[in-house]
PDB file of C-alpha atoms and ligand atoms in Angstrom:
ATOM      1  CA  MET A   1      85.563 126.441  85.917  1.00 38.00           C
ATOM      2  CA  GLN A   2      89.366 127.193  85.569  1.00 44.00           C
ATOM      3  CA  THR A   3      89.471 129.923  87.575  1.00 51.00           C
ATOM      4  CA  ARG A   4      89.034 127.310  90.531  1.00 85.00           C
ATOM      5  CA  ILE A   5      92.165 125.818  89.823  1.00 95.00           C
ATOM      6  CA  ALA A   6      94.247 128.597  90.247  1.00 95.00           C
ATOM      7  CA  GLY A   7      95.600 128.470  93.650  1.00 96.00           C
ATOM      8  CA  CYS A   8      93.888 125.146  94.174  1.00 97.00           C
ATOM      9  CA  LYS A   9      96.711 122.411  95.766  1.00 98.00           C
ATOM     10  CA  PHE A  10      96.957 119.036  93.715  1.00 98.00           C
ATOM     11  CA  LEU A  11      99.310 116.336  94.264  1.00 98.00           C
ATOM     12  CA  VAL A  12     100.457 114.312  91.017  1.00 98.00           C
ATOM     13  CA  THR A  13     101.987 111.168  91.075  1.00 98.00           C
ATOM     14  CA  ALA A  14     103.641 110.100  87.117  1.00 98.00           C
ATOM     15  CA  GLY A  15     106.786 107.208  85.891  1.00 97.00           C
ATOM     16  CA  PRO A  16     106.940 103.824  87.402  1.00 98.00           C
ATOM     17  CA  THR A  17     108.193 103.119  90.429  1.00 98.00           C
ATOM     18  CA  ILE A  18     110.815 100.170  91.056  1.00 98.00           C
ATOM     19  CA  GLU A  19     111.032  97.345  93.125  1.00 98.00           C
ATOM     20  CA  ARG A  20     114.959  96.445  93.799  1.00 98.00           C
ATOM     21  CA  ILE A  21     116.057  92.609  93.846  1.00 98.00           C
ATOM     22  CA  ASP A  22     119.563  92.792  94.961  1.00 97.00           C
ATOM     23  CA  PRO A  23     121.749  95.991  94.701  1.00 97.00           C
ATOM     24  CA  VAL A  24     121.922  95.322  91.088  1.00 97.00           C
ATOM     25  CA  ARG A  25     118.217  94.030  89.739  1.00 97.00           C
ATOM     26  CA  PHE A  26     114.810  95.566  90.187  1.00 98.00           C
ATOM     27  CA  ILE A  27     111.585  94.686  89.022  1.00 97.00           C
ATOM     28  CA  SER A  28     109.649  97.893  86.529  1.00 97.00           C
ATOM     29  CA  ASN A  29     107.769  98.834  84.062  1.00 95.00           C
ATOM     30  CA  HIS A  30     107.520 100.628  80.863  1.00 93.00           C
ATOM     31  CA  SER A  31     105.865 103.952  81.362  1.00 94.00           C
ATOM     32  CA  THR A  32     107.766 106.959  80.901  1.00 95.00           C
ATOM     33  CA  GLY A  33     105.888 109.230  82.668  1.00 96.00           C
ATOM     34  CA  LYS A  34     105.514 111.566  79.944  1.00 95.00           C
ATOM     35  CA  MET A  35     101.444 111.821  80.665  1.00 96.00           C
ATOM     36  CA  GLY A  36     101.931 112.672  84.217  1.00 97.00           C
ATOM     37  CA  TYR A  37     104.115 115.417  83.756  1.00 98.00           C
ATOM     38  CA  ALA A  38     101.826 116.801  81.497  1.00 97.00           C
ATOM     39  CA  ILE A  39      99.628 116.988  83.664  1.00 98.00           C
ATOM     40  CA  ALA A  40     101.482 118.592  86.270  1.00 98.00           C
ATOM     41  CA  ALA A  41     102.488 121.094  83.810  1.00 98.00           C
ATOM     42  CA  GLU A  42      98.683 121.235  82.768  1.00 98.00           C
ATOM     43  CA  LEU A  43      97.564 122.087  86.429  1.00 98.00           C
ATOM     44  CA  ALA A  44     101.092 124.360  87.003  1.00 98.00           C
ATOM     45  CA  ALA A  45     100.233 126.876  83.799  1.00 97.00           C
ATOM     46  CA  ARG A  46      96.910 127.410  85.120  1.00 96.00           C
ATOM     47  CA  GLY A  47      97.745 128.153  88.665  1.00 97.00           C
ATOM     48  CA  ALA A  48      98.121 125.477  90.939  1.00 98.00           C
ATOM     49  CA  VAL A  49     100.097 124.772  93.199  1.00 98.00           C
ATOM     50  CA  VAL A  50     101.573 121.206  92.412  1.00 98.00           C
ATOM     51  CA  THR A  51     103.140 118.709  94.101  1.00 98.00           C
ATOM     52  CA  LEU A  52     104.613 116.023  91.608  1.00 98.00           C
ATOM     53  CA  VAL A  53     105.821 112.394  93.284  1.00 98.00           C
ATOM     54  CA  SER A  54     107.702 110.822  90.702  1.00 98.00           C
ATOM     55  CA  GLY A  55     109.040 107.755  89.724  1.00 98.00           C
ATOM     56  CA  PRO A  56     112.418 107.246  88.230  1.00 98.00           C
ATOM     57  CA  VAL A  57     112.324 109.199  84.371  1.00 98.00           C
ATOM     58  CA  ALA A  58     114.255 110.595  82.622  1.00 97.00           C
ATOM     59  CA  LEU A  59     112.099 113.843  82.187  1.00 97.00           C
ATOM     60  CA  GLU A  60     112.606 117.928  83.782  1.00 98.00           C
ATOM     61  CA  THR A  61     110.358 119.048  86.342  1.00 98.00           C
ATOM     62  CA  PRO A  62     107.879 121.197  84.842  1.00 98.00           C
ATOM     63  CA  ALA A  63     107.780 124.905  85.282  1.00 97.00           C
ATOM     64  CA  GLY A  64     106.352 126.136  88.790  1.00 97.00           C
ATOM     65  CA  VAL A  65     106.095 121.918  89.809  1.00 98.00           C
ATOM     66  CA  ARG A  66     107.591 120.839  93.200  1.00 98.00           C
ATOM     67  CA  ARG A  67     108.862 117.772  92.349  1.00 98.00           C
ATOM     68  CA  VAL A  68     109.253 114.930  95.219  1.00 98.00           C
ATOM     69  CA  ASP A  69     111.350 111.505  93.750  1.00 98.00           C
ATOM     70  CA  VAL A  70     110.780 108.383  95.061  1.00 98.00           C
ATOM     71  CA  GLU A  71     111.848 104.610  93.677  1.00 98.00           C
ATOM     72  CA  SER A  72     109.253 102.577  95.243  1.00 98.00           C
ATOM     73  CA  ALA A  73     105.952 102.180  95.794  1.00 98.00           C
ATOM     74  CA  GLY A  74     106.478 101.503  99.537  1.00 98.00           C
ATOM     75  CA  GLU A  75     108.104 104.842  99.161  1.00 98.00           C
ATOM     76  CA  MET A  76     105.126 106.627  96.772  1.00 98.00           C
ATOM     77  CA  TRP A  77     102.491 105.696  99.026  1.00 98.00           C
ATOM     78  CA  ARG A  78     104.610 107.202 102.220  1.00 98.00           C
ATOM     79  CA  GLU A  79     104.688 110.298 100.321  1.00 98.00           C
ATOM     80  CA  CYS A  80     101.514 110.221  99.183  1.00 98.00           C
ATOM     81  CA  THR A  81      99.169 109.189 102.310  1.00 98.00           C
ATOM     82  CA  GLU A  82     101.279 111.792 103.898  1.00 98.00           C
ATOM     83  CA  LEU A  83     101.265 114.938 101.380  1.00 98.00           C
ATOM     84  CA  TRP A  84      97.063 114.382 100.797  1.00 98.00           C
ATOM     85  CA  PRO A  85      94.858 115.906 104.214  1.00 98.00           C
ATOM     86  CA  GLN A  86      96.307 119.152 102.507  1.00 97.00           C
ATOM     87  CA  MET A  87      95.329 119.064  98.875  1.00 98.00           C
ATOM     88  CA  ASP A  88      92.002 119.530  96.872  1.00 97.00           C
ATOM     89  CA  GLY A  89      92.915 116.920  94.639  1.00 97.00           C
ATOM     90  CA  ALA A  90      95.126 114.394  93.196  1.00 98.00           C
ATOM     91  CA  VAL A  91      96.198 112.570  89.869  1.00 98.00           C
ATOM     92  CA  MET A  92      96.842 108.966  89.660  1.00 98.00           C
ATOM     93  CA  CYS A  93      98.859 108.331  86.156  1.00 98.00           C
ATOM     94  CA  ALA A  94     102.053 106.835  87.989  1.00 98.00           C
ATOM     95  CA  ALA A  95     101.816 103.082  86.955  1.00 97.00           C
ATOM     96  CA  VAL A  96     103.205 101.850  90.665  1.00 98.00           C
ATOM     97  CA  ALA A  97     104.224  98.136  90.575  1.00 98.00           C
ATOM     98  CA  ASP A  98     101.513  95.786  92.052  1.00 97.00           C
ATOM     99  CA  TYR A  99     104.233  93.233  93.669  1.00 98.00           C
ATOM    100  CA  THR A 100     107.272  93.762  95.296  1.00 98.00           C
ATOM    101  CA  PRO A 101     109.948  90.814  95.918  1.00 98.00           C
ATOM    102  CA  ALA A 102     109.215  89.377  99.826  1.00 98.00           C
ATOM    103  CA  GLU A 103     112.936  89.647 100.569  1.00 97.00           C
ATOM    104  CA  VAL A 104     115.614  92.148  99.092  1.00 97.00           C
ATOM    105  CA  SER A 105     118.894  90.283  99.000  1.00 96.00           C
ATOM    106  CA  PRO A 106     121.824  92.360 100.326  1.00 97.00           C
ATOM    107  CA  VAL A 107     124.315  90.736  98.065  1.00 97.00           C
ATOM    108  CA  LYS A 108     123.982  89.921  94.342  1.00 96.00           C
ATOM    109  CA  ILE A 109     121.922  87.102  93.970  1.00 95.00           C
ATOM    110  CA  LYS A 110     124.245  84.419  92.245  1.00 92.00           C
ATOM    111  CA  LYS A 111     123.114  81.919  89.351  1.00 90.00           C
ATOM    112  CA  GLY A 112     122.360  78.201  90.605  1.00 86.00           C
ATOM    113  CA  PRO A 113     123.572  75.371  90.157  1.00 87.00           C
ATOM    114  CA  GLU A 114     123.924  74.393  86.055  1.00 86.00           C
ATOM    115  CA  ALA A 115     121.791  70.946  87.672  1.00 86.00           C
ATOM    116  CA  SER A 116     119.198  73.466  89.150  1.00 85.00           C
ATOM    117  CA  PRO A 117     119.550  76.654  87.504  1.00 89.00           C
ATOM    118  CA  ASP A 118     115.873  78.241  87.950  1.00 93.00           C
ATOM    119  CA  LEU A 119     115.360  80.838  91.119  1.00 93.00           C
ATOM    120  CA  ILE A 120     112.310  81.103  92.238  1.00 93.00           C
ATOM    121  CA  LEU A 121     111.146  84.657  92.865  1.00 95.00           C
ATOM    122  CA  THR A 122     108.768  85.365  95.466  1.00 97.00           C
ATOM    123  CA  LEU A 123     106.645  88.351  95.758  1.00 98.00           C
ATOM    124  CA  LYS A 124     104.141  90.537  97.720  1.00 98.00           C
ATOM    125  CA  PRO A 125     101.176  93.069  97.001  1.00 98.00           C
ATOM    126  CA  THR A 126     101.821  95.668  97.147  1.00 98.00           C
ATOM    127  CA  LYS A 127      99.250  98.989  98.780  1.00 98.00           C
ATOM    128  CA  ASP A 128      96.953 100.843  96.128  1.00 98.00           C
ATOM    129  CA  ILE A 129      97.827 103.890  96.964  1.00 98.00           C
ATOM    130  CA  ALA A 130      95.051 105.553  94.366  1.00 98.00           C
ATOM    131  CA  ALA A 131      92.487 103.658  96.684  1.00 98.00           C
ATOM    132  CA  GLY A 132      93.915 104.165  99.745  1.00 98.00           C
ATOM    133  CA  LEU A 133      93.630 108.393  98.788  1.00 98.00           C
ATOM    134  CA  GLY A 134      89.702 106.939  97.997  1.00 98.00           C
ATOM    135  CA  ARG A 135      89.155 105.543 101.559  1.00 98.00           C
ATOM    136  CA  THR A 136      90.216 109.368 103.297  1.00 98.00           C
ATOM    137  CA  LYS A 137      88.687 111.324 100.462  1.00 98.00           C
ATOM    138  CA  ARG A 138      86.904 114.641 102.575  1.00 97.00           C
ATOM    139  CA  PRO A 139      83.926 115.931 100.707  1.00 96.00           C
ATOM    140  CA  GLY A 140      85.182 118.194  98.021  1.00 94.00           C
ATOM    141  CA  GLN A 141      88.377 116.617  97.508  1.00 97.00           C
ATOM    142  CA  LEU A 142      88.888 115.696  93.552  1.00 97.00           C
ATOM    143  CA  LEU A 143      90.827 112.193  92.661  1.00 98.00           C
ATOM    144  CA  VAL A 144      91.226 111.167  89.318  1.00 98.00           C
ATOM    145  CA  GLY A 145      92.804 107.744  88.207  1.00 98.00           C
ATOM    146  CA  PHE A 146      94.255 106.283  85.216  1.00 97.00           C
ATOM    147  CA  ALA A 147      93.247 102.552  83.597  1.00 96.00           C
ATOM    148  CA  LEU A 148      95.584 101.616  81.118  1.00 92.00           C
ATOM    149  CA  GLU A 149      93.943  98.174  79.449  1.00 90.00           C
ATOM    150  CA  THR A 150      94.718  96.023  77.502  1.00 87.00           C
ATOM    151  CA  ASP A 151      91.421  94.372  77.014  1.00 90.00           C
ATOM    152  CA  ASN A 152      87.742  94.352  78.279  1.00 92.00           C
ATOM    153  CA  GLU A 153      88.635  98.204  78.544  1.00 93.00           C
ATOM    154  CA  GLU A 154      85.313 100.118  80.045  1.00 95.00           C
ATOM    155  CA  VAL A 155      84.311  97.015  82.260  1.00 96.00           C
ATOM    156  CA  ASN A 156      87.975  97.612  84.069  1.00 96.00           C
ATOM    157  CA  ALA A 157      87.800 101.182  83.955  1.00 97.00           C
ATOM    158  CA  LEU A 158      84.455 101.098  85.441  1.00 97.00           C
ATOM    159  CA  ASP A 159      85.042  98.782  88.231  1.00 97.00           C
ATOM    160  CA  LYS A 160      88.229 100.733  89.081  1.00 97.00           C
ATOM    161  CA  LEU A 161      86.100 103.760  89.330  1.00 98.00           C
ATOM    162  CA  ARG A 162      83.975 102.124  92.075  1.00 98.00           C
ATOM    163  CA  ARG A 163      86.633 100.563  93.559  1.00 98.00           C
ATOM    164  CA  LYS A 164      88.831 102.839  94.404  1.00 98.00           C
ATOM    165  CA  ASN A 165      86.318 105.427  94.721  1.00 98.00           C
ATOM    166  CA  LEU A 166      87.802 107.729  92.235  1.00 98.00           C
ATOM    167  CA  ASP A 167      85.475 111.054  90.780  1.00 98.00           C
ATOM    168  CA  MET A 168      86.896 110.048  87.161  1.00 98.00           C
ATOM    169  CA  ILE A 169      88.935 107.674  85.876  1.00 98.00           C
ATOM    170  CA  VAL A 170      91.411 108.369  82.174  1.00 97.00           C
ATOM    171  CA  LEU A 171      90.880 105.060  80.285  1.00 96.00           C
ATOM    172  CA  ASN A 172      93.506 104.411  77.774  1.00 91.00           C
ATOM    173  CA  SER A 173      93.919 101.384  75.463  1.00 81.00           C
ATOM    174  CA  LEU A 174      97.551  99.401  74.380  1.00 81.00           C
ATOM    175  CA  ARG A 175      95.213  97.886  71.951  1.00 78.00           C
ATOM    176  CA  ASP A 176      95.075 101.859  70.381  1.00 78.00           C
ATOM    177  CA  ALA A 177      98.234 102.742  68.745  1.00 78.00           C
ATOM    178  CA  GLY A 178      99.584 105.937  69.839  1.00 77.00           C
ATOM    179  CA  ALA A 179      98.383 105.066  73.188  1.00 76.00           C
ATOM    180  CA  GLY A 180      99.984 104.089  76.429  1.00 73.00           C
ATOM    181  CA  PHE A 181     103.589 104.231  77.248  1.00 79.00           C
ATOM    182  CA  GLY A 182     106.398 105.874  75.786  1.00 77.00           C
ATOM    183  CA  GLY A 183     104.585 107.898  72.736  1.00 85.00           C
ATOM    184  CA  ASP A 184     103.774 111.574  72.651  1.00 89.00           C
ATOM    185  CA  THR A 185     100.796 110.671  71.871  1.00 91.00           C
ATOM    186  CA  ASN A 186      97.491 109.376  73.879  1.00 90.00           C
ATOM    187  CA  ARG A 187      93.201 108.225  73.289  1.00 93.00           C
ATOM    188  CA  ILE A 188      92.002 108.947  76.037  1.00 95.00           C
ATOM    189  CA  THR A 189      88.430 108.632  77.450  1.00 96.00           C
ATOM    190  CA  VAL A 190      86.826 110.004  80.462  1.00 97.00           C
ATOM    191  CA  PHE A 191      84.035 108.652  83.088  1.00 97.00           C
ATOM    192  CA  THR A 192      83.472 110.192  85.739  1.00 97.00           C
ATOM    193  CA  SER A 193      81.413 108.821  88.544  1.00 97.00           C
ATOM    194  CA  ALA A 194      78.594 111.069  87.667  1.00 95.00           C
ATOM    195  CA  GLY A 195      78.095 108.713  85.123  1.00 96.00           C
ATOM    196  CA  THR A 196      79.386 110.933  81.968  1.00 96.00           C
ATOM    197  CA  LYS A 197      81.482 109.032  79.092  1.00 97.00           C
ATOM    198  CA  THR A 198      83.860 111.763  76.958  1.00 96.00           C
ATOM    199  CA  ALA A 199      85.695 109.898  74.402  1.00 95.00           C
ATOM    200  CA  TYR A 200      88.629 111.894  72.974  1.00 95.00           C
ATOM    201  CA  PRO A 201      90.407 110.943  69.460  1.00 93.00           C
ATOM    202  CA  LEU A 202      94.129 110.422  69.072  1.00 93.00           C
ATOM    203  CA  GLU A 203      96.424 113.329  70.312  1.00 94.00           C
ATOM    204  CA  SER A 204      99.226 114.863  71.738  1.00 94.00           C
ATOM    205  CA  LYS A 205      99.799 114.328  76.013  1.00 94.00           C
ATOM    206  CA  THR A 206      99.577 117.821  76.068  1.00 96.00           C
ATOM    207  CA  ALA A 207      96.087 118.127  74.714  1.00 96.00           C
ATOM    208  CA  ALA A 208      95.228 115.290  76.800  1.00 96.00           C
ATOM    209  CA  ALA A 209      96.260 116.418  80.006  1.00 97.00           C
ATOM    210  CA  ALA A 210      94.101 119.943  78.889  1.00 97.00           C
ATOM    211  CA  HIS A 211      91.037 117.796  77.939  1.00 97.00           C
ATOM    212  CA  ILE A 212      91.616 116.092  81.725  1.00 97.00           C
ATOM    213  CA  VAL A 213      91.760 119.137  83.684  1.00 97.00           C
ATOM    214  CA  ASP A 214      89.176 120.970  81.364  1.00 95.00           C
ATOM    215  CA  MET A 215      86.791 118.545  83.243  1.00 94.00           C
ATOM    216  CA  PHE A 216      88.039 119.025  86.762  1.00 93.00           C
ATOM    217  CA  PHE A 217      85.399 120.427  89.167  1.00 80.00           C
ATOM    218  CA  GLU A 218      82.762 120.490  85.986  1.00 71.00           C
TER     219      GLU A 218
HETATM  220  O1  C5P B   1      94.502  98.523  89.505  1.00 85.75           O
HETATM  221  P1  C5P B   1      95.252  99.562  88.579  1.00 85.75           P
HETATM  222  O2  C5P B   1      96.418  99.650  88.940  1.00 85.75           O
HETATM  223  O3  C5P B   1      94.971  99.441  86.778  1.00 85.75           O
HETATM  224  O4  C5P B   1      95.099 101.270  88.594  1.00 85.75           O
HETATM  225  C1  C5P B   1      95.164 102.143  88.111  1.00 85.75           C
HETATM  226  C2  C5P B   1      95.321 103.149  88.806  1.00 85.75           C
HETATM  227  O5  C5P B   1      95.842 102.768  90.551  1.00 85.75           O
HETATM  228  C3  C5P B   1      96.234 104.750  88.500  1.00 85.75           C
HETATM  229  O6  C5P B   1      94.985 105.777  88.672  1.00 85.75           O
HETATM  230  C4  C5P B   1      97.466 104.564  88.922  1.00 85.75           C
HETATM  231  O7  C5P B   1      98.377 105.093  89.780  1.00 85.75           O
HETATM  232  C5  C5P B   1      96.628 103.594  90.356  1.00 85.75           C
HETATM  233  N1  C5P B   1      97.645 102.878  91.397  1.00 85.75           N
HETATM  234  C6  C5P B   1      97.698 103.479  92.813  1.00 85.75           C
HETATM  235  N2  C5P B   1      98.531 102.529  93.521  1.00 85.75           N
HETATM  236  C7  C5P B   1      98.790 100.970  93.000  1.00 85.75           C
HETATM  237  C8  C5P B   1      98.674 100.712  91.781  1.00 85.75           C
HETATM  238  C9  C5P B   1      97.671 101.541  91.356  1.00 85.75           C
HETATM  239  O8  C5P B   1      98.347 104.734  92.952  1.00 85.75           O
HETATM  240  N3  C5P B   1      99.163 100.427  93.814  1.00 85.75           N
END
């Protein structure tokens, strides 16, 4: 199985996206990119040709990985849709913003008058990159997604697996201590489109990455 990974071309997305409001402010999330970087490192260590499309993070590029830095969901969408046709697989780890400001102010937004200080920001939805790749997936291409949930975890994960045409989805719950954003550990459950469910104990993100990659092409 691992011999099939050597030489394969993989796209990995990681980190948050940031969506500009004005020249000094943005909307983002708590993703640090650690899980995606661990997967990119694991794939490269097994001989895959890895392109890591990364939002802004404070991490070193893993050895042997080509990294493309992007900022917004729109930029990540453009890079990924262009790269996808030449890939054997993609692992969508990025915490992509679901909404972006409808307009970016070219100048710093000033405070409102004391009598009416509220600021209403209009947001528009971003494109779902994983779902876009799922729509154009060729036979033989492997598409893996992540689901970070706070409630109704399994139902939500299985719904995303189906809706985005994924082959595999990795669920982590913010309810689990030691899982989710920032830390060096995760507790994952992997669901496949073939109907399997595999739960792993709390482990390092490096160990979780190895478990995830072990399931590719099985
Ligand atoms: O729908 P939700 O954002 O929870 O789905 C999570 C999965 O979809 C992750 O694999 C994430 O990287 C991917 N995703 C994406 N583009 C978006 C939103 C999510 O690729 N705009």
